[in-house]
Amino acid sequence: MGRQNYSLTTQRVVDFVSLLTHTSGPAAGKTFVLRDWQADILEQIYGPTYDDGRRKVRTALVTIPRKNGKTELAAALALYHLLGDSEKGGQVYSAAADRHQASLVFNAACMMIRNDPELGAILNIVDSQKRIVHHQSGSFYQALSSESKSKHGFSASFIIYDEMAQAPNRQLWDVLTSSMGARAQPLTVVISTMSPDKHSIMYEQYDYALKVRDGIIEDETFTPIIFQAPEDADIWDEQVWYACNPALGDFRSLEEMRVFAERAKRIPAAEAAFRNLYLNQLVDAEQRFLSSTDWVACKEAIDPEALRGKKCWGGLDLSSTTDLTALVLVFPMDDGTMKVLCWFWVPGERLQDRADKDRVPYPVWRDKGYIIATPGRAIDKDYIVHILGEVAVKYDIQGIAYDRWRIDELLKQLVDESIEIEMHPWGQGFKDMAPAVDSLETVIVNNTLRHDSPVLDWMASNAVVVSDPAGARKIAKDKSYEKVDGIVALAMALGLYFKQPPKTESVYTERGILTISL
C-alpha cells in the first residue's frame, strides 16, 4: 500500500485490517494487504469527522462488480467494529438475503480469527448461531439473513449488508437500521453489485447515492462509492473493465473475465449477466432519460428580474390535490439559450412526513423558496391561480401547455379572475409528448438549456422514458422512480415553443406601409 496520508481514524482501521489474514485464493493465510483503492474506500467512510472526533458518515453505499474482494473486506470491518471501534456492549451484524450468502462474511471472519492465535484467545466462535462473542467488552458479531425468524430486539452499532441486490424485501434492512438510535456513532455499510429492479431496497439506496454524488441532495452522513461502467461505454473495451473493476489484473482474474466476455458476445442472456455482474451496470429496458452529466452542465444561476417583460412559453402539470404541481416557463434568449423559471406547489401539512417518504428536503426547499407549501392536506388551486396572475403581469407569456387532467376548475378560476393567458391542452400520450421529449433532449444535449432549481434537478434524475413500436417516446410517470412533474412541465413548455411558429408583424408593417391613425 503506497499512500500513507490518511486521517487518524482511517489509519486506525487500516492498521487493524493489516493485522488480519486473507482467507481464500493464492494469498490465503498471508497477511491482509490493503490495496490503495481499498484504503481510499475506508478513508471516504471513516475519514470525515466532527470537531469532537465523532465520525460524520452513518451510511455508506459501496457498489462494485463481483470478485473485487468485498467479502474479505466486509469480514475485516465486522471484526474491527467488534474489537477496535465498537462501544461497550456493541452489536455488530452482517446481513444478507439468504443463509448461504450470510455465511460467506461470517466464515471469512471465522477464518481470520482461526489464523490468528491472539484473536482466537479473546473471541469465542459459536458456529451454530453464526455468532462471534468478545466477552471482555460484552460485544458480539452475528450473521443474519432475510430468512431469520427473529428480527427484533436489536440495538445495532455496526451493520454491513452484503449483496443487498439479492434482498427479497426491505424488512431486515428496516429492522436493523431502525435499531441504531441508542448508539453514539452507528455506521451502516452496504457492499453490493447493482440491482435493476426499481422497486428494490438496493435500487432505492443507489438512487439516493446518485443524488448525493451529483449534489442534488446534500447529506454529509451518506457516502456514495460507485464502481460502475457508464451506460454508453463500450462494454468490450478492456479499459472500461479496468475502470470499474479496481482489482482486475490483481486478485480479480483478467483471463476469466475475457472468457466470459467472449461468451457474452454470442449469448444475449450472458451479455446481460456480464453487464450486471462484471461491469455493475443497470440491466433494464427502462433507462433514465437524462444523463446527469449533461443535465449538470446546463446549470446556471437565473435572475428572474432580468427576464421581466421577455417572451416565454410555459408548461403546467397539475397534480392531484395531495401531490406536487409544477409550472415551468422557458425564455428563449438572444444567445440561443433557453432560460428556465419554475414554481412547485405541495400540501404543507405533514411536510416532514412527505420529505421522509420521498427522501428529499421539502422543508428546506420551502424555506428557501424553491417550493410553495400551501396550508392543509391538499393544494388550494387559489395559490396556483395567484402565481399565474403574477407571472402574466411580469412576463410576456405566449402560451402555456397543460395536461387536461383536473384542469377545468382552474381554467374557470382564470376566467373569473380576468387572467388572460393563452392555455393550450397538451396530450400526455406519444403523439404530443414525443416531440416535446425530443425538444427537451435536444436543448440539454446541445447545452442550450439553463436552469437552477434543485427541485427540478431531483425530478430530472427520476425521469424514465418509454417508447412505442415506432420509437416515439414519452416520460412515464408510473415507471419513473420518484416525482417528475417539473420535467413533464418543462417538456410541454419546450414542445409548445417549438411547435408554434414565431409571431412576426405583417410584412407591410415591416416596410412602413401599414399605419394606424386615430
Short mmCIF file of C-alpha atoms in Angstrom, two decimals:
data_model
loop_
_atom_site.label_atom_id
_atom_site.label_comp_id
_atom_site.label_asym_id
_atom_site.label_seq_id
_atom_site.Cartn_x
_atom_site.Cartn_y
_atom_site.Cartn_z
CA MET A 1 0.00 0.00 0.00
CA GLY A 2 1.64 3.19 -1.20
CA ARG A 3 -0.40 6.03 0.14
CA GLN A 4 0.06 6.92 3.82
CA ASN A 5 -1.66 10.29 4.28
CA TYR A 6 -4.96 9.01 5.66
CA SER A 7 -6.81 10.56 8.57
CA LEU A 8 -6.07 9.21 12.04
CA THR A 9 -9.43 7.47 12.23
CA THR A 10 -8.90 5.77 8.87
CA GLN A 11 -5.33 4.85 9.74
CA ARG A 12 -6.60 3.04 12.84
CA VAL A 13 -8.89 0.92 10.63
CA VAL A 14 -6.10 0.32 8.12
CA ASP A 15 -3.69 -0.74 10.87
CA PHE A 16 -6.23 -3.18 12.31
CA VAL A 17 -7.11 -4.76 8.97
CA SER A 18 -3.40 -5.13 8.17
CA LEU A 19 -3.08 -7.43 11.20
CA LEU A 20 -5.59 -9.89 9.73
CA THR A 21 -5.04 -12.57 7.09
CA HIS A 22 -6.50 -13.35 3.71
CA THR A 23 -8.86 -16.31 3.69
CA SER A 24 -9.01 -17.52 0.09
CA GLY A 25 -7.08 -17.71 -3.16
CA PRO A 26 -3.29 -17.77 -3.52
CA ALA A 27 -2.89 -15.32 -0.61
CA ALA A 28 -4.90 -17.44 1.88
CA GLY A 29 -3.29 -17.39 5.32
CA LYS A 30 -0.99 -14.50 4.43
CA THR A 31 -1.15 -11.01 5.92
CA PHE A 32 -4.05 -8.91 4.66
CA VAL A 33 -2.56 -6.38 2.25
CA LEU A 34 -4.94 -3.49 1.64
CA ARG A 35 -4.72 -2.04 -1.85
CA ASP A 36 -4.69 1.72 -2.19
CA TRP A 37 -8.19 1.72 -3.67
CA GLN A 38 -9.48 -0.30 -0.69
CA ALA A 39 -7.87 2.11 1.76
CA ASP A 40 -9.39 5.00 -0.21
CA ILE A 41 -12.81 3.44 0.34
CA LEU A 42 -12.08 3.33 4.07
CA GLU A 43 -10.98 6.97 4.00
CA GLN A 44 -14.27 8.02 2.43
CA ILE A 45 -16.16 6.18 5.15
CA TYR A 46 -14.09 6.84 8.27
CA GLY A 47 -12.18 10.00 7.36
CA PRO A 48 -14.87 12.70 7.74
CA THR A 49 -15.32 13.62 11.41
CA TYR A 50 -16.91 16.32 13.55
CA ASP A 51 -14.86 18.60 15.79
CA ASP A 52 -15.39 16.26 18.75
CA GLY A 53 -13.96 13.33 16.80
CA ARG A 54 -17.22 11.54 16.06
CA ARG A 55 -17.49 10.30 12.51
CA LYS A 56 -19.88 12.08 10.15
CA VAL A 57 -20.70 9.19 7.84
CA ARG A 58 -23.51 7.00 9.13
CA THR A 59 -24.33 5.16 5.89
CA ALA A 60 -22.00 4.17 3.05
CA LEU A 61 -23.00 2.51 -0.19
CA VAL A 62 -20.17 0.66 -1.91
CA THR A 63 -21.45 -0.78 -5.16
CA ILE A 64 -18.85 -2.71 -7.11
CA PRO A 65 -18.72 -5.63 -9.59
CA ARG A 66 -18.32 -9.17 -8.32
CA LYS A 67 -14.95 -10.71 -7.44
CA ASN A 68 -13.36 -7.48 -6.21
CA GLY A 69 -12.75 -8.70 -2.67
CA LYS A 70 -15.87 -7.35 -0.98
CA THR A 71 -16.42 -10.43 1.25
CA GLU A 72 -13.00 -10.28 2.92
CA LEU A 73 -13.20 -6.50 3.35
CA ALA A 74 -16.67 -6.89 4.88
CA ALA A 75 -15.40 -9.54 7.31
CA ALA A 76 -12.44 -7.36 8.28
CA LEU A 77 -14.72 -4.40 9.03
CA ALA A 78 -17.03 -6.60 11.10
CA LEU A 79 -14.08 -7.66 13.27
CA TYR A 80 -12.79 -4.11 13.53
CA HIS A 81 -16.11 -2.90 14.90
CA LEU A 82 -16.29 -5.87 17.24
CA LEU A 83 -12.82 -5.16 18.67
CA GLY A 84 -11.35 -1.85 17.64
CA ASP A 85 -14.24 0.59 17.29
CA SER A 86 -17.35 -0.73 18.99
CA GLU A 87 -18.57 0.75 22.22
CA LYS A 88 -19.17 -1.50 25.23
CA GLY A 89 -21.91 -3.96 24.52
CA GLY A 90 -21.65 -3.37 20.80
CA GLN A 91 -23.84 -5.30 18.41
CA VAL A 92 -22.27 -5.95 15.02
CA TYR A 93 -24.35 -7.55 12.28
CA SER A 94 -23.69 -8.74 8.77
CA ALA A 95 -26.90 -9.05 6.78
CA ALA A 96 -27.64 -10.92 3.57
CA ALA A 97 -30.53 -12.23 1.51
CA ASP A 98 -30.25 -15.91 2.45
CA ARG A 99 -28.37 -18.24 4.79
CA HIS A 100 -25.74 -19.16 2.24
CA GLN A 101 -24.91 -15.53 1.45
CA ALA A 102 -24.95 -14.64 5.15
CA SER A 103 -22.46 -17.41 5.88
CA LEU A 104 -19.84 -16.03 3.46
CA VAL A 105 -18.85 -12.99 5.53
CA PHE A 106 -19.21 -14.95 8.78
CA ASN A 107 -16.99 -17.80 7.53
CA ALA A 108 -14.35 -15.33 6.33
CA ALA A 109 -14.33 -13.63 9.74
CA CYS A 110 -14.01 -17.02 11.46
CA MET A 111 -11.08 -17.96 9.24
CA MET A 112 -9.32 -14.70 10.10
CA ILE A 113 -9.75 -15.49 13.78
CA ARG A 114 -8.55 -19.08 13.46
CA ASN A 115 -5.49 -17.90 11.53
CA ASP A 116 -4.52 -15.65 14.47
CA PRO A 117 -3.97 -17.30 17.89
CA GLU A 118 -4.20 -13.92 19.64
CA LEU A 119 -7.66 -13.28 18.19
CA GLY A 120 -8.66 -16.86 18.93
CA ALA A 121 -7.81 -16.32 22.59
CA ILE A 122 -10.19 -13.38 23.06
CA LEU A 123 -13.04 -14.24 20.68
CA ASN A 124 -15.45 -17.12 21.02
CA ILE A 125 -16.96 -18.50 17.79
CA VAL A 126 -20.42 -20.03 18.11
CA ASP A 127 -20.89 -21.70 14.73
CA SER A 128 -24.39 -22.97 15.43
CA GLN A 129 -25.63 -19.40 15.97
CA LYS A 130 -23.40 -17.72 13.38
CA ARG A 131 -22.14 -15.56 16.26
CA ILE A 132 -18.73 -14.36 17.48
CA VAL A 133 -18.52 -13.07 21.08
CA HIS A 134 -15.99 -10.75 22.70
CA HIS A 135 -16.68 -11.38 26.38
CA GLN A 136 -14.37 -8.65 27.70
CA SER A 137 -16.43 -5.85 26.14
CA GLY A 138 -19.76 -7.65 26.11
CA SER A 139 -19.92 -7.15 22.36
CA PHE A 140 -20.83 -9.66 19.69
CA TYR A 141 -20.98 -10.09 15.93
CA GLN A 142 -23.77 -12.09 14.32
CA ALA A 143 -24.63 -13.01 10.73
CA LEU A 144 -28.29 -12.64 9.79
CA SER A 145 -30.29 -13.44 6.70
CA SER A 146 -33.69 -12.31 5.48
CA GLU A 147 -34.81 -15.85 6.30
CA SER A 148 -34.11 -15.37 10.02
CA LYS A 149 -37.22 -15.93 12.13
CA SER A 150 -36.33 -13.35 14.78
CA LYS A 151 -35.53 -9.83 13.63
CA HIS A 152 -36.40 -7.82 16.74
CA GLY A 153 -34.70 -6.79 19.97
CA PHE A 154 -31.64 -5.40 18.20
CA SER A 155 -29.52 -2.39 19.12
CA ALA A 156 -27.05 -2.39 16.27
CA SER A 157 -23.84 -0.38 16.46
CA PHE A 158 -22.48 -1.53 13.08
CA ILE A 159 -24.23 -3.17 10.12
CA ILE A 160 -22.66 -4.49 6.98
CA TYR A 161 -25.19 -5.54 4.34
CA ASP A 162 -23.71 -7.97 1.81
CA GLU A 163 -25.22 -8.20 -1.69
CA MET A 164 -28.29 -6.11 -0.96
CA ALA A 165 -29.21 -6.54 -4.65
CA GLN A 166 -30.47 -10.01 -3.73
CA ALA A 167 -32.65 -8.89 -0.79
CA PRO A 168 -36.22 -10.21 -1.23
CA ASN A 169 -37.69 -7.25 0.67
CA ARG A 170 -36.70 -4.39 2.95
CA GLN A 171 -37.78 -5.93 6.27
CA LEU A 172 -34.33 -6.89 7.57
CA TRP A 173 -32.88 -3.54 6.47
CA ASP A 174 -35.60 -1.54 8.21
CA VAL A 175 -35.44 -3.56 11.42
CA LEU A 176 -31.66 -3.28 11.71
CA THR A 177 -31.22 0.36 10.73
CA SER A 178 -34.11 1.48 12.95
CA SER A 179 -32.42 -0.21 15.93
CA MET A 180 -29.39 2.12 15.93
CA GLY A 181 -30.94 5.09 17.74
CA ALA A 182 -29.27 4.42 21.09
CA ARG A 183 -25.74 4.30 19.65
CA ALA A 184 -23.30 7.24 19.80
CA GLN A 185 -21.92 6.88 16.25
CA PRO A 186 -23.60 3.99 14.44
CA LEU A 187 -22.49 3.01 10.96
CA THR A 188 -24.09 1.02 8.16
CA VAL A 189 -22.07 -0.12 5.14
CA VAL A 190 -23.72 -1.70 2.10
CA ILE A 191 -21.41 -3.61 -0.26
CA SER A 192 -23.23 -4.94 -3.27
CA THR A 193 -23.49 -5.23 -7.02
CA MET A 194 -26.35 -3.35 -8.69
CA SER A 195 -30.00 -4.34 -8.90
CA PRO A 196 -32.04 -3.24 -11.94
CA ASP A 197 -35.29 -3.67 -10.00
CA LYS A 198 -36.53 -0.14 -9.36
CA HIS A 199 -38.71 -1.36 -6.51
CA SER A 200 -35.83 -2.97 -4.61
CA ILE A 201 -34.17 -1.61 -1.48
CA MET A 202 -30.82 -1.70 -3.32
CA TYR A 203 -32.10 0.48 -6.15
CA GLU A 204 -33.53 2.87 -3.55
CA GLN A 205 -30.11 3.22 -1.92
CA TYR A 206 -28.37 3.55 -5.30
CA ASP A 207 -30.81 6.21 -6.48
CA TYR A 208 -30.21 8.18 -3.28
CA ALA A 209 -26.45 7.72 -3.68
CA LEU A 210 -26.56 9.22 -7.18
CA LYS A 211 -28.44 12.26 -5.88
CA VAL A 212 -25.86 12.77 -3.12
CA ARG A 213 -22.95 12.26 -5.54
CA ASP A 214 -24.39 14.72 -8.06
CA GLY A 215 -25.16 17.38 -5.44
CA ILE A 216 -28.94 17.13 -5.85
CA ILE A 217 -29.25 16.19 -2.18
CA GLU A 218 -26.86 17.45 0.49
CA ASP A 219 -26.22 14.71 3.06
CA GLU A 220 -22.83 14.61 4.72
CA THR A 221 -23.84 11.47 6.64
CA PHE A 222 -24.16 9.40 3.44
CA THR A 223 -21.17 8.37 1.32
CA PRO A 224 -21.69 7.04 -2.22
CA ILE A 225 -18.83 4.88 -3.56
CA ILE A 226 -19.77 3.67 -7.02
CA PHE A 227 -17.66 1.48 -9.32
CA GLN A 228 -19.71 1.19 -12.49
CA ALA A 229 -19.22 1.28 -16.25
CA PRO A 230 -21.10 4.19 -17.87
CA GLU A 231 -24.29 3.30 -19.73
CA ASP A 232 -22.82 4.41 -23.06
CA ALA A 233 -19.45 2.70 -22.57
CA ASP A 234 -18.06 0.13 -25.00
CA ILE A 235 -18.53 -2.92 -22.79
CA TRP A 236 -15.96 -4.96 -24.77
CA ASP A 237 -13.18 -2.41 -24.20
CA GLU A 238 -10.81 -3.74 -21.55
CA GLN A 239 -10.04 -0.21 -20.38
CA VAL A 240 -13.71 0.05 -19.40
CA TRP A 241 -13.31 -3.17 -17.42
CA TYR A 242 -10.31 -1.83 -15.54
CA ALA A 243 -12.07 1.45 -14.75
CA CYS A 244 -14.85 -0.25 -12.78
CA ASN A 245 -13.00 -3.34 -11.51
CA PRO A 246 -10.20 -1.98 -9.32
CA ALA A 247 -8.88 -5.47 -8.54
CA LEU A 248 -8.71 -6.55 -12.21
CA GLY A 249 -5.30 -7.96 -13.09
CA ASP A 250 -4.50 -8.22 -9.39
CA PHE A 251 -6.62 -10.72 -7.47
CA ARG A 252 -9.55 -10.41 -9.90
CA SER A 253 -8.77 -12.66 -12.89
CA LEU A 254 -8.50 -10.88 -16.25
CA GLU A 255 -8.41 -14.21 -18.08
CA GLU A 256 -11.72 -15.34 -16.56
CA MET A 257 -13.32 -12.02 -17.48
CA ARG A 258 -12.12 -12.33 -21.07
CA VAL A 259 -13.56 -15.85 -21.33
CA PHE A 260 -16.96 -14.75 -20.03
CA ALA A 261 -16.96 -11.67 -22.29
CA GLU A 262 -16.44 -13.87 -25.37
CA ARG A 263 -19.39 -15.99 -24.30
CA ALA A 264 -21.48 -12.87 -23.64
CA LYS A 265 -20.87 -11.65 -27.21
CA ARG A 266 -22.67 -14.74 -28.51
CA ILE A 267 -25.41 -15.22 -25.90
CA PRO A 268 -27.79 -12.29 -25.13
CA ALA A 269 -28.62 -13.58 -21.63
CA ALA A 270 -24.91 -13.87 -20.87
CA GLU A 271 -24.41 -10.29 -22.06
CA ALA A 272 -26.98 -9.10 -19.51
CA ALA A 273 -25.14 -11.00 -16.78
CA PHE A 274 -21.81 -9.59 -17.97
CA ARG A 275 -23.13 -6.03 -17.83
CA ASN A 276 -24.61 -6.51 -14.38
CA LEU A 277 -22.11 -8.71 -12.55
CA TYR A 278 -18.86 -7.77 -14.30
CA LEU A 279 -19.49 -4.08 -15.08
CA ASN A 280 -22.07 -3.31 -12.38
CA GLN A 281 -24.47 -1.76 -14.88
CA LEU A 282 -28.23 -1.44 -14.52
CA VAL A 283 -29.54 -4.01 -16.97
CA ASP A 284 -33.08 -2.85 -17.63
CA ALA A 285 -35.23 -1.94 -20.62
CA GLU A 286 -36.39 1.21 -18.88
CA GLN A 287 -33.48 3.58 -18.52
CA ARG A 288 -33.09 7.02 -17.05
CA PHE A 289 -33.98 9.65 -19.62
CA LEU A 290 -31.36 12.29 -18.88
CA SER A 291 -27.63 11.96 -18.38
CA SER A 292 -26.70 13.55 -15.06
CA THR A 293 -23.51 14.89 -16.67
CA ASP A 294 -25.41 16.66 -19.45
CA TRP A 295 -28.04 17.97 -17.02
CA VAL A 296 -25.49 19.37 -14.56
CA ALA A 297 -23.61 21.02 -17.44
CA CYS A 298 -26.72 23.16 -18.08
CA LYS A 299 -26.89 24.58 -14.54
CA GLU A 300 -26.60 28.37 -14.29
CA ALA A 301 -27.94 30.92 -11.82
CA ILE A 302 -31.10 32.54 -13.18
CA ASP A 303 -32.16 36.11 -12.28
CA PRO A 304 -35.99 36.30 -12.54
CA GLU A 305 -35.90 40.12 -12.60
CA ALA A 306 -33.63 40.12 -15.65
CA LEU A 307 -36.34 38.23 -17.52
CA ARG A 308 -39.11 40.71 -16.74
CA GLY A 309 -41.09 41.61 -19.85
CA LYS A 310 -39.44 38.95 -22.01
CA LYS A 311 -41.37 36.44 -24.10
CA CYS A 312 -41.78 32.97 -22.66
CA TRP A 313 -43.68 29.73 -23.12
CA GLY A 314 -44.95 27.56 -20.28
CA GLY A 315 -45.97 24.08 -19.18
CA LEU A 316 -48.37 23.32 -16.32
CA ASP A 317 -48.55 19.83 -14.82
CA LEU A 318 -51.48 19.88 -12.42
CA SER A 319 -51.36 17.13 -9.83
CA SER A 320 -53.99 15.56 -7.68
CA THR A 321 -54.85 17.73 -4.70
CA THR A 322 -52.37 15.89 -2.46
CA ASP A 323 -49.38 15.70 -4.80
CA LEU A 324 -46.90 18.09 -6.45
CA THR A 325 -47.98 20.63 -9.07
CA ALA A 326 -45.42 22.23 -11.39
CA LEU A 327 -45.36 25.37 -13.54
CA VAL A 328 -42.35 25.89 -15.80
CA LEU A 329 -41.59 28.85 -18.07
CA VAL A 330 -38.89 28.83 -20.75
CA PHE A 331 -37.37 32.06 -22.09
CA PRO A 332 -35.59 31.98 -25.48
CA MET A 333 -32.57 34.30 -25.25
CA ASP A 334 -30.67 36.19 -27.93
CA ASP A 335 -27.61 33.98 -27.43
CA GLY A 336 -29.60 30.86 -28.33
CA THR A 337 -30.03 29.58 -24.78
CA MET A 338 -33.34 28.77 -23.09
CA LYS A 339 -33.62 30.01 -19.50
CA VAL A 340 -35.98 28.24 -17.13
CA LEU A 341 -38.10 29.52 -14.25
CA CYS A 342 -40.25 27.13 -12.27
CA TRP A 343 -42.76 27.03 -9.42
CA PHE A 344 -43.79 23.99 -7.40
CA TRP A 345 -46.71 23.57 -5.00
CA VAL A 346 -47.09 20.89 -2.34
CA PRO A 347 -49.53 20.44 0.57
CA GLY A 348 -47.97 21.93 3.69
CA GLU A 349 -49.50 19.60 6.26
CA ARG A 350 -47.19 16.75 7.34
CA LEU A 351 -44.46 18.14 5.11
CA GLN A 352 -41.71 16.37 7.07
CA ASP A 353 -43.50 13.04 6.67
CA ARG A 354 -43.64 13.68 2.93
CA ALA A 355 -39.92 14.53 2.98
CA ASP A 356 -39.14 11.27 4.77
CA LYS A 357 -41.21 9.29 2.27
CA ASP A 358 -39.76 10.93 -0.86
CA ARG A 359 -36.26 11.29 0.71
CA VAL A 360 -35.88 14.93 -0.32
CA PRO A 361 -35.69 18.06 1.91
CA TYR A 362 -39.13 19.61 1.33
CA PRO A 363 -38.95 21.81 4.46
CA VAL A 364 -35.56 23.20 3.36
CA TRP A 365 -36.84 23.81 -0.16
CA ARG A 366 -39.89 25.58 1.28
CA ASP A 367 -37.76 27.81 3.48
CA LYS A 368 -35.51 28.72 0.54
CA GLY A 369 -38.46 29.47 -1.73
CA TYR A 370 -37.98 26.57 -4.13
CA ILE A 371 -41.44 25.17 -3.40
CA ILE A 372 -44.70 26.69 -2.15
CA ALA A 373 -46.28 24.74 0.70
CA THR A 374 -49.98 25.54 0.79
CA PRO A 375 -51.91 25.18 4.07
CA GLY A 376 -53.71 21.92 4.74
CA ARG A 377 -53.53 18.42 3.31
CA ALA A 378 -54.46 19.40 -0.27
CA ILE A 379 -53.21 22.02 -2.71
CA ASP A 380 -55.55 25.00 -2.87
CA LYS A 381 -55.80 26.00 -6.53
CA ASP A 382 -56.17 29.64 -5.47
CA TYR A 383 -52.41 29.64 -4.81
CA ILE A 384 -51.71 28.39 -8.34
CA VAL A 385 -54.07 30.96 -9.88
CA HIS A 386 -52.41 33.71 -7.82
CA ILE A 387 -48.95 32.86 -9.19
CA LEU A 388 -50.32 32.60 -12.73
CA GLY A 389 -51.74 36.08 -12.32
CA GLU A 390 -48.38 37.40 -11.11
CA VAL A 391 -46.35 35.84 -13.93
CA ALA A 392 -48.87 37.03 -16.54
CA VAL A 393 -48.15 40.61 -15.45
CA LYS A 394 -44.41 40.19 -15.03
CA TYR A 395 -43.56 38.20 -18.17
CA ASP A 396 -44.76 38.18 -21.78
CA ILE A 397 -46.36 34.73 -21.79
CA GLN A 398 -47.04 33.49 -25.32
CA GLY A 399 -48.93 30.43 -24.10
CA ILE A 400 -48.99 27.65 -21.51
CA ALA A 401 -49.40 23.98 -22.39
CA TYR A 402 -51.34 21.97 -19.84
CA ASP A 403 -52.28 18.41 -19.04
CA ARG A 404 -56.07 18.17 -19.36
CA TRP A 405 -56.37 16.13 -16.17
CA ARG A 406 -58.29 18.02 -13.41
CA ILE A 407 -57.85 21.35 -15.21
CA ASP A 408 -61.47 22.53 -15.63
CA GLU A 409 -61.78 24.20 -12.24
CA LEU A 410 -58.50 26.07 -12.65
CA LEU A 411 -59.42 27.32 -16.15
CA LYS A 412 -62.69 28.66 -14.77
CA GLN A 413 -60.83 30.46 -11.98
CA LEU A 414 -58.53 32.11 -14.50
CA VAL A 415 -61.58 33.47 -16.36
CA ASP A 416 -63.21 34.58 -13.11
CA GLU A 417 -60.03 36.42 -12.10
CA SER A 418 -59.69 38.00 -15.59
CA ILE A 419 -56.23 36.49 -16.02
CA GLU A 420 -55.58 36.43 -19.75
CA ILE A 421 -53.19 33.63 -20.72
CA GLU A 422 -53.40 31.51 -23.85
CA MET A 423 -53.89 27.99 -22.50
CA HIS A 424 -53.17 25.03 -24.79
CA PRO A 425 -54.29 21.46 -23.99
CA TRP A 426 -51.38 19.04 -24.32
CA GLY A 427 -51.97 15.29 -24.53
CA GLN A 428 -49.81 13.01 -22.41
CA GLY A 429 -49.65 10.23 -25.00
CA PHE A 430 -46.93 9.59 -27.57
CA LYS A 431 -48.49 11.92 -30.17
CA ASP A 432 -47.97 15.15 -28.20
CA MET A 433 -45.23 14.14 -25.76
CA ALA A 434 -42.81 12.57 -28.28
CA PRO A 435 -41.87 15.90 -29.96
CA ALA A 436 -41.79 17.57 -26.53
CA VAL A 437 -39.39 14.93 -25.19
CA ASP A 438 -37.24 15.28 -28.31
CA SER A 439 -37.11 19.06 -27.82
CA LEU A 440 -36.06 18.68 -24.18
CA GLU A 441 -33.35 16.17 -25.04
CA THR A 442 -32.05 18.41 -27.83
CA VAL A 443 -31.59 21.54 -25.69
CA ILE A 444 -29.87 19.51 -22.96
CA VAL A 445 -27.52 17.61 -25.27
CA ASN A 446 -26.70 20.85 -27.11
CA ASN A 447 -26.10 22.58 -23.75
CA THR A 448 -28.52 25.42 -24.52
CA LEU A 449 -30.84 24.91 -21.54
CA ARG A 450 -30.20 26.99 -18.40
CA HIS A 451 -31.74 26.02 -15.06
CA ASP A 452 -31.01 26.42 -11.35
CA SER A 453 -33.78 24.69 -9.35
CA PRO A 454 -32.75 21.84 -7.02
CA VAL A 455 -36.33 20.56 -7.22
CA LEU A 456 -36.02 20.30 -10.98
CA ASP A 457 -32.62 18.61 -10.51
CA TRP A 458 -34.28 15.94 -8.38
CA MET A 459 -37.04 15.37 -10.92
CA ALA A 460 -34.57 15.19 -13.81
CA SER A 461 -32.73 12.40 -12.01
CA ASN A 462 -36.00 10.47 -11.65
CA ALA A 463 -37.26 10.67 -15.23
CA VAL A 464 -37.70 7.46 -17.22
CA VAL A 465 -38.97 7.31 -20.81
CA VAL A 466 -40.84 4.54 -22.60
CA SER A 467 -41.15 4.04 -26.36
CA ASP A 468 -43.90 2.86 -28.68
CA PRO A 469 -43.17 0.43 -31.55
CA ALA A 470 -42.36 3.37 -33.85
CA GLY A 471 -39.72 4.70 -31.45
CA ALA A 472 -41.72 7.69 -30.19
CA ARG A 473 -41.01 8.44 -26.53
CA LYS A 474 -42.83 9.89 -23.57
CA ILE A 475 -41.97 10.41 -19.91
CA ALA A 476 -43.55 7.60 -17.90
CA LYS A 477 -44.75 8.79 -14.51
CA ASP A 478 -45.74 5.27 -13.50
CA LYS A 479 -42.26 3.91 -14.21
CA SER A 480 -40.17 6.85 -13.02
CA TYR A 481 -38.71 6.22 -9.57
CA GLU A 482 -39.98 9.42 -7.94
CA LYS A 483 -41.69 12.69 -8.93
CA VAL A 484 -41.15 14.02 -12.46
CA ASP A 485 -43.89 16.68 -12.70
CA GLY A 486 -41.43 19.52 -13.33
CA ILE A 487 -39.70 17.65 -16.16
CA VAL A 488 -43.07 16.91 -17.77
CA ALA A 489 -43.98 20.62 -17.50
CA LEU A 490 -40.59 21.62 -18.92
CA ALA A 491 -41.03 19.24 -21.86
CA MET A 492 -44.50 20.64 -22.56
CA ALA A 493 -43.20 24.23 -22.43
CA LEU A 494 -40.43 23.44 -24.91
CA GLY A 495 -42.80 21.43 -27.07
CA LEU A 496 -45.19 24.37 -27.25
CA TYR A 497 -42.38 26.80 -28.09
CA PHE A 498 -41.00 24.67 -30.93
CA LYS A 499 -44.49 23.82 -32.20
CA GLN A 500 -45.71 27.39 -32.54
CA PRO A 501 -44.21 29.43 -35.36
CA PRO A 502 -42.72 32.69 -34.08
CA LYS A 503 -45.17 35.55 -34.23
CA THR A 504 -43.99 38.25 -36.66
CA GLU A 505 -45.50 41.51 -37.73
CA SER A 506 -47.05 41.91 -41.16
CA VAL A 507 -44.60 42.44 -43.98
CA TYR A 508 -46.43 45.71 -44.72
CA THR A 509 -45.75 46.94 -41.21
CA GLU A 510 -42.09 45.98 -41.50
CA ARG A 511 -41.86 48.05 -44.72
CA GLY A 512 -43.60 51.03 -43.16
CA ILE A 513 -46.67 50.78 -45.40
CA LEU A 514 -49.31 49.89 -42.80
CA THR A 515 -50.08 52.60 -40.26
CA ILE A 516 -52.72 53.12 -37.66
CA SER A 517 -54.26 56.57 -37.38
CA LEU A 518 -56.53 57.75 -34.65
#
